mmCIF file of C-alpha atoms in Angstrom:
data_model
loop_
_atom_site.group_PDB
_atom_site.id
_atom_site.type_symbol
_atom_site.label_atom_id
_atom_site.label_comp_id
_atom_site.label_asym_id
_atom_site.label_seq_id
_atom_site.Cartn_x
_atom_site.Cartn_y
_atom_site.Cartn_z
ATOM 1 C CA UNK A 1480 13.548 83.846 68.820
ATOM 2 C CA UNK A 1481 9.979 84.717 67.899
ATOM 3 C CA UNK A 1482 7.959 87.188 69.971
ATOM 4 C CA UNK A 1483 4.358 88.015 69.146
ATOM 5 C CA UNK A 1484 2.719 91.381 69.710
ATOM 6 C CA UNK A 1485 5.829 93.326 70.620
ATOM 7 C CA UNK A 1486 3.496 96.130 69.637
ATOM 8 C CA UNK A 1487 -0.126 95.528 68.653
ATOM 9 C CA UNK A 1488 -0.062 93.177 65.674
ATOM 10 C CA UNK A 1489 3.709 93.560 65.228
ATOM 11 C CA UNK A 1490 5.812 90.441 65.705
ATOM 12 C CA UNK A 1491 9.576 90.013 66.079
ATOM 13 C CA UNK A 1492 11.814 87.406 64.443
ATOM 14 C CA UNK A 1493 15.242 87.728 66.038
ATOM 15 C CA UNK A 1494 17.957 85.495 64.630
ATOM 16 C CA UNK A 1495 21.756 85.785 64.620
ATOM 17 C CA UNK A 1496 21.510 89.270 66.155
ATOM 18 C CA UNK A 1497 19.379 90.577 63.286
ATOM 19 C CA UNK A 1498 15.701 91.526 63.549
ATOM 20 C CA UNK A 1499 12.869 91.121 61.058
ATOM 21 C CA UNK A 1500 9.338 92.318 61.729
ATOM 22 C CA UNK A 1501 5.961 90.933 60.684
ATOM 23 C CA UNK A 1502 3.093 93.426 60.643
ATOM 24 C CA UNK A 1503 -0.316 91.777 60.708
ATOM 25 C CA UNK A 1504 -3.772 93.031 59.785
ATOM 26 C CA UNK A 1505 -6.908 91.683 58.120
ATOM 27 C CA UNK A 1506 -5.223 91.791 54.704
ATOM 28 C CA UNK A 1507 -2.320 89.548 55.690
ATOM 29 C CA UNK A 1508 1.301 90.186 56.600
ATOM 30 C CA UNK A 1509 4.026 92.660 55.715
ATOM 31 C CA UNK A 1510 7.613 91.601 56.315
ATOM 32 C CA UNK A 1511 9.966 94.435 57.236
ATOM 33 C CA UNK A 1512 13.577 93.554 56.400
ATOM 34 C CA UNK A 1513 14.698 90.121 55.290
ATOM 35 C CA UNK A 1514 17.477 89.147 57.673
ATOM 36 C CA UNK A 1515 19.965 86.460 56.713
ATOM 37 C CA UNK A 1516 19.632 83.248 54.657
ATOM 38 C CA UNK A 1517 19.581 81.137 57.820
ATOM 39 C CA UNK A 1518 16.568 83.081 59.067
ATOM 40 C CA UNK A 1519 14.382 81.304 56.501
ATOM 41 C CA UNK A 1520 13.220 78.474 58.758
ATOM 42 C CA UNK A 1521 12.525 80.951 61.560
ATOM 43 C CA UNK A 1522 10.371 82.969 59.169
ATOM 44 C CA UNK A 1523 8.453 79.864 58.164
ATOM 45 C CA UNK A 1524 7.898 78.882 61.792
ATOM 46 C CA UNK A 1525 6.754 82.391 62.707
ATOM 47 C CA UNK A 1526 4.284 82.621 59.842
ATOM 48 C CA UNK A 1527 2.818 79.205 60.653
ATOM 49 C CA UNK A 1528 2.568 80.069 64.365
ATOM 50 C CA UNK A 1529 0.467 83.075 63.419
ATOM 51 C CA UNK A 1530 -1.808 80.826 61.344
ATOM 52 C CA UNK A 1531 -0.610 81.911 57.910
ATOM 53 C CA UNK A 1532 1.326 80.573 54.927
ATOM 54 C CA UNK A 1533 4.308 82.225 53.269
ATOM 55 C CA UNK A 1534 2.033 83.382 50.451
ATOM 56 C CA UNK A 1535 0.162 85.507 53.012
ATOM 57 C CA UNK A 1536 3.195 87.802 53.196
ATOM 58 C CA UNK A 1537 2.000 90.336 50.659
ATOM 59 C CA UNK A 1538 5.037 92.652 50.666
ATOM 60 C CA UNK A 1539 8.618 93.002 51.840
ATOM 61 C CA UNK A 1540 9.579 96.521 52.900
ATOM 62 C CA UNK A 1541 13.261 97.299 53.412
ATOM 63 C CA UNK A 1542 14.350 99.970 55.857
ATOM 64 C CA UNK A 1543 17.619 99.786 53.938
ATOM 65 C CA UNK A 1544 19.465 97.337 51.735
ATOM 66 C CA UNK A 1545 22.562 96.228 53.617
ATOM 67 C CA UNK A 1546 23.391 92.533 53.239
ATOM 68 C CA UNK A 1547 21.925 91.581 56.622
ATOM 69 C CA UNK A 1548 18.539 93.031 55.678
ATOM 70 C CA UNK A 1549 18.138 91.411 52.245
ATOM 71 C CA UNK A 1550 19.349 87.890 53.039
ATOM 72 C CA UNK A 1551 16.038 86.119 52.329
ATOM 73 C CA UNK A 1552 14.751 88.562 49.724
ATOM 74 C CA UNK A 1553 15.782 86.686 46.598
ATOM 75 C CA UNK A 1554 14.289 83.425 47.893
ATOM 76 C CA UNK A 1555 11.042 85.144 48.871
ATOM 77 C CA UNK A 1556 10.705 86.691 45.426
ATOM 78 C CA UNK A 1557 11.382 83.345 43.772
ATOM 79 C CA UNK A 1558 8.920 81.377 45.915
ATOM 80 C CA UNK A 1559 6.094 83.878 46.438
ATOM 81 C CA UNK A 1560 6.559 86.636 43.863
ATOM 82 C CA UNK A 1561 5.940 89.277 46.509
ATOM 83 C CA UNK A 1562 6.833 92.925 45.773
ATOM 84 C CA UNK A 1563 9.839 94.475 47.513
ATOM 85 C CA UNK A 1564 9.893 98.156 48.443
ATOM 86 C CA UNK A 1565 12.878 100.377 49.268
ATOM 87 C CA UNK A 1566 13.864 103.996 48.895
ATOM 88 C CA UNK A 1567 15.210 104.730 45.424
ATOM 89 C CA UNK A 1568 18.610 105.702 46.841
ATOM 90 C CA UNK A 1569 19.018 102.147 48.130
ATOM 91 C CA UNK A 1570 18.053 100.324 44.929
ATOM 92 C CA UNK A 1571 21.654 100.019 43.775
ATOM 93 C CA UNK A 1572 22.610 98.748 47.211
ATOM 94 C CA UNK A 1573 19.823 96.151 47.043
ATOM 95 C CA UNK A 1574 21.421 94.810 43.878
ATOM 96 C CA UNK A 1575 24.911 94.843 45.459
ATOM 97 C CA UNK A 1576 24.333 94.640 49.232
ATOM 98 C CA UNK A 1577 28.004 94.406 50.180
ATOM 99 C CA UNK A 1578 28.992 97.568 48.304
ATOM 100 C CA UNK A 1579 27.982 99.990 51.005
ATOM 101 C CA UNK A 1580 29.485 103.316 51.994
ATOM 102 C CA UNK A 1581 30.994 103.553 55.461
ATOM 103 C CA UNK A 1582 33.027 106.202 57.222
ATOM 104 C CA UNK A 1583 35.505 104.013 59.126
ATOM 105 C CA UNK A 1584 37.554 100.915 58.263
ATOM 106 C CA UNK A 1585 35.670 97.802 59.320
ATOM 107 C CA UNK A 1586 38.786 95.895 60.395
ATOM 108 C CA UNK A 1587 39.535 98.209 63.302
ATOM 109 C CA UNK A 1588 36.355 97.419 65.210
ATOM 110 C CA UNK A 1589 36.948 93.756 66.182
ATOM 111 C CA UNK A 1590 40.412 94.806 67.352
ATOM 112 C CA UNK A 1591 39.069 97.603 69.528
ATOM 113 C CA UNK A 1592 35.825 95.837 70.492
ATOM 114 C CA UNK A 1593 36.608 92.097 70.613
ATOM 115 C CA UNK A 1594 33.161 91.299 72.040
ATOM 116 C CA UNK A 1595 31.778 92.291 68.632
ATOM 117 C CA UNK A 1596 32.955 88.907 67.369
ATOM 118 C CA UNK A 1597 30.234 87.277 69.499
ATOM 119 C CA UNK A 1598 27.705 89.339 67.537
ATOM 120 C CA UNK A 1599 29.229 89.161 64.078
ATOM 121 C CA UNK A 1600 30.149 85.458 64.299
ATOM 122 C CA UNK A 1601 26.553 84.183 64.404
ATOM 123 C CA UNK A 1602 25.670 86.512 61.542
ATOM 124 C CA UNK A 1603 28.436 85.002 59.433
ATOM 125 C CA UNK A 1604 27.315 81.473 60.282
ATOM 126 C CA UNK A 1605 23.729 82.363 59.335
ATOM 127 C CA UNK A 1606 24.728 82.514 55.685
ATOM 128 C CA UNK A 1607 26.356 85.874 54.967
ATOM 129 C CA UNK A 1608 28.623 84.415 52.229
ATOM 130 C CA UNK A 1609 25.575 83.175 50.328
ATOM 131 C CA UNK A 1610 23.667 86.462 50.156
ATOM 132 C CA UNK A 1611 22.910 87.751 46.686
ATOM 133 C CA UNK A 1612 21.340 91.034 45.693
ATOM 134 C CA UNK A 1613 17.960 91.710 44.103
ATOM 135 C CA UNK A 1614 16.950 93.900 41.189
ATOM 136 C CA UNK A 1615 13.172 93.643 41.497
ATOM 137 C CA UNK A 1616 12.633 96.612 43.834
ATOM 138 C CA UNK A 1617 9.801 99.146 43.830
ATOM 139 C CA UNK A 1618 10.263 102.684 45.115
ATOM 140 C CA UNK A 1619 8.585 104.080 48.189
ATOM 141 C CA UNK A 1620 8.146 107.773 48.916
ATOM 142 C CA UNK A 1621 8.889 109.636 52.120
ATOM 143 C CA UNK A 1622 5.640 110.604 53.811
ATOM 144 C CA UNK A 1623 3.727 107.901 51.970
ATOM 145 C CA UNK A 1624 1.357 105.560 53.762
ATOM 146 C CA UNK A 1625 2.227 102.284 52.086
ATOM 147 C CA UNK A 1626 -0.677 100.233 50.722
ATOM 148 C CA UNK A 1627 0.518 97.078 52.483
ATOM 149 C CA UNK A 1628 -0.754 95.341 55.629
ATOM 150 C CA UNK A 1629 -0.298 97.636 58.608
ATOM 151 C CA UNK A 1630 -0.246 100.774 56.434
ATOM 152 C CA UNK A 1631 3.122 102.064 57.728
ATOM 153 C CA UNK A 1632 4.099 105.650 57.035
ATOM 154 C CA UNK A 1633 7.558 106.161 55.532
ATOM 155 C CA UNK A 1634 9.932 108.466 57.426
ATOM 156 C CA UNK A 1635 13.238 109.644 55.986
ATOM 157 C CA UNK A 1636 16.132 108.609 58.234
ATOM 158 C CA UNK A 1637 19.238 108.796 55.999
ATOM 159 C CA UNK A 1638 22.759 108.402 57.271
ATOM 160 C CA UNK A 1639 23.199 104.712 57.976
ATOM 161 C CA UNK A 1640 22.593 104.380 54.252
ATOM 162 C CA UNK A 1641 21.683 107.230 51.935
ATOM 163 C CA UNK A 1642 18.177 105.853 51.415
ATOM 164 C CA UNK A 1643 17.448 104.574 54.916
ATOM 165 C CA UNK A 1644 13.840 104.929 56.087
ATOM 166 C CA UNK A 1645 11.929 104.205 59.273
ATOM 167 C CA UNK A 1646 8.313 103.021 59.315
ATOM 168 C CA UNK A 1647 5.814 104.668 61.637
ATOM 169 C CA UNK A 1648 2.771 102.708 62.777
ATOM 170 C CA UNK A 1649 0.776 105.348 64.669
ATOM 171 C CA UNK A 1650 -2.182 103.060 65.361
ATOM 172 C CA UNK A 1651 0.234 100.541 66.917
ATOM 173 C CA UNK A 1652 2.142 103.270 68.847
ATOM 174 C CA UNK A 1653 5.331 101.969 67.245
ATOM 175 C CA UNK A 1654 8.148 102.954 64.922
ATOM 176 C CA UNK A 1655 10.340 100.419 63.132
ATOM 177 C CA UNK A 1656 13.672 102.203 63.199
ATOM 178 C CA UNK A 1657 15.777 99.749 61.187
ATOM 179 C CA UNK A 1658 19.443 100.597 61.722
ATOM 180 C CA UNK A 1659 18.834 104.325 62.129
ATOM 181 C CA UNK A 1660 18.488 103.592 65.844
ATOM 182 C CA UNK A 1661 19.521 100.239 67.296
ATOM 183 C CA UNK A 1662 19.836 98.808 70.796
ATOM 184 C CA UNK A 1663 22.756 96.561 69.813
ATOM 185 C CA UNK A 1664 25.607 97.779 67.644
ATOM 186 C CA UNK A 1665 26.953 94.700 65.804
ATOM 187 C CA UNK A 1666 30.370 96.294 65.318
ATOM 188 C CA UNK A 1667 31.010 97.084 69.004
ATOM 189 C CA UNK A 1668 28.537 94.843 70.899
ATOM 190 C CA UNK A 1669 27.494 97.967 72.823
ATOM 191 C CA UNK A 1670 23.856 97.961 73.912
ATOM 192 C CA UNK A 1671 21.240 100.615 74.545
ATOM 193 C CA UNK A 1672 19.880 103.141 72.041
ATOM 194 C CA UNK A 1673 22.573 104.279 69.607
ATOM 195 C CA UNK A 1674 23.487 104.685 65.964
ATOM 196 C CA UNK A 1675 25.563 101.994 64.298
ATOM 197 C CA UNK A 1676 29.349 102.418 64.226
ATOM 198 C CA UNK A 1677 31.097 104.086 61.341
ATOM 199 C CA UNK A 1678 32.056 100.646 60.030
ATOM 200 C CA UNK A 1679 28.589 100.437 58.479
ATOM 201 C CA UNK A 1680 27.320 104.024 58.468
ATOM 202 C CA UNK A 1681 27.645 106.169 55.367
ATOM 203 C CA UNK A 1682 27.252 109.615 56.947
ATOM 204 C CA UNK A 1683 27.549 110.024 60.723
ATOM 205 C CA UNK A 1684 26.234 113.579 60.798
ATOM 206 C CA UNK A 1685 23.093 112.699 58.879
ATOM 207 C CA UNK A 1686 22.606 109.553 60.959
ATOM 208 C CA UNK A 1687 22.661 111.572 64.164
ATOM 209 C CA UNK A 1688 20.309 114.171 62.678
ATOM 210 C CA UNK A 1689 17.855 111.421 61.680
ATOM 211 C CA UNK A 1690 17.325 110.564 65.348
ATOM 212 C CA UNK A 1691 15.158 113.673 65.526
ATOM 213 C CA UNK A 1692 12.687 112.215 63.023
ATOM 214 C CA UNK A 1693 12.408 109.007 65.035
ATOM 215 C CA UNK A 1694 11.926 110.899 68.281
ATOM 216 C CA UNK A 1695 9.285 113.123 66.676
ATOM 217 C CA UNK A 1696 6.982 110.134 66.155
ATOM 218 C CA UNK A 1697 6.494 110.024 69.956
ATOM 219 C CA UNK A 1698 5.837 106.304 69.565
ATOM 220 C CA UNK A 1699 6.035 104.214 72.699
ATOM 221 C CA UNK A 1700 7.685 101.251 70.991
ATOM 222 C CA UNK A 1701 10.947 101.574 69.038
ATOM 223 C CA UNK A 1702 11.600 98.416 67.030
ATOM 224 C CA UNK A 1703 15.234 98.311 65.857
ATOM 225 C CA UNK A 1704 17.132 96.299 63.282
ATOM 226 C CA UNK A 1705 19.495 94.940 65.935
ATOM 227 C CA UNK A 1706 18.900 94.448 69.643
ATOM 228 C CA UNK A 1707 15.792 94.258 71.787
ATOM 229 C CA UNK A 1708 12.738 96.486 71.407
ATOM 230 C CA UNK A 1709 12.709 99.713 73.402
ATOM 231 C CA UNK A 1710 9.387 100.483 75.092
ATOM 232 C CA UNK A 1711 10.204 103.724 76.902
ATOM 233 C CA UNK A 1712 9.365 106.078 74.078
ATOM 234 C CA UNK A 1713 10.973 107.180 70.845
ATOM 235 C CA UNK A 1714 11.855 110.639 72.140
ATOM 236 C CA UNK A 1715 13.823 109.185 75.050
ATOM 237 C CA UNK A 1716 15.486 106.606 72.788
ATOM 238 C CA UNK A 1717 16.610 109.355 70.416
ATOM 239 C CA UNK A 1718 17.983 111.421 73.298
ATOM 240 C CA UNK A 1719 19.967 108.476 74.670
ATOM 241 C CA UNK A 1720 21.251 107.544 71.201
ATOM 242 C CA UNK A 1721 22.393 111.100 70.566
ATOM 243 C CA UNK A 1722 24.194 111.137 73.915
ATOM 244 C CA UNK A 1723 25.870 107.813 73.165
ATOM 245 C CA UNK A 1724 27.086 109.130 69.839
ATOM 246 C CA UNK A 1725 28.794 106.961 67.243
ATOM 247 C CA UNK A 1726 31.640 104.520 67.828
#
């Protein structure tokens, strides 16, 4: 699915229960997160629908470097040479995107939440076994306004991974929350604002604390890594996510 202007000049590519975001301005496009290998044709279609070519994507910014957020990264680097940005604490993960810290055993979740298989199955079919890491990653700094289209401001939101960041777009009244706050948990299939289950979260306490930083943006639009956009305010989303807790 491709949805334009989810927030002003921010477009959603949603494929296999994973979200990527295109931020558009006069300088071109920034891609936030790189989905799965099978998302490639959806990315091409989205870029062409907006009237651009792949070379008009001038940067890839990663909220974090789990496998389902770097799936197209290697191919994009090879074909366009674009720079990739991530927090320094996620650089090692970008190189080895399946070697991630998590608090709970992954195997227990499909047994307890069998509906999660309807979420995880399409992800697997979208090319998970073919994902390879990347080494060509530049560092971004918390508090920095990135010199890429859209000029997002980097917010520290560690917990899901140790280097997880959110991207605030104050002029678009939006925050891209990555997996620090989602509206679909892939490991439980539960919906509504929440943090991702311990199967894929490194530090639950820090993840819950990071909700405060997302809420503090007071953005109207919360644009998550999984699930549909939330348009009832970041503060409310953070409150609901905190109440829902972690599975």
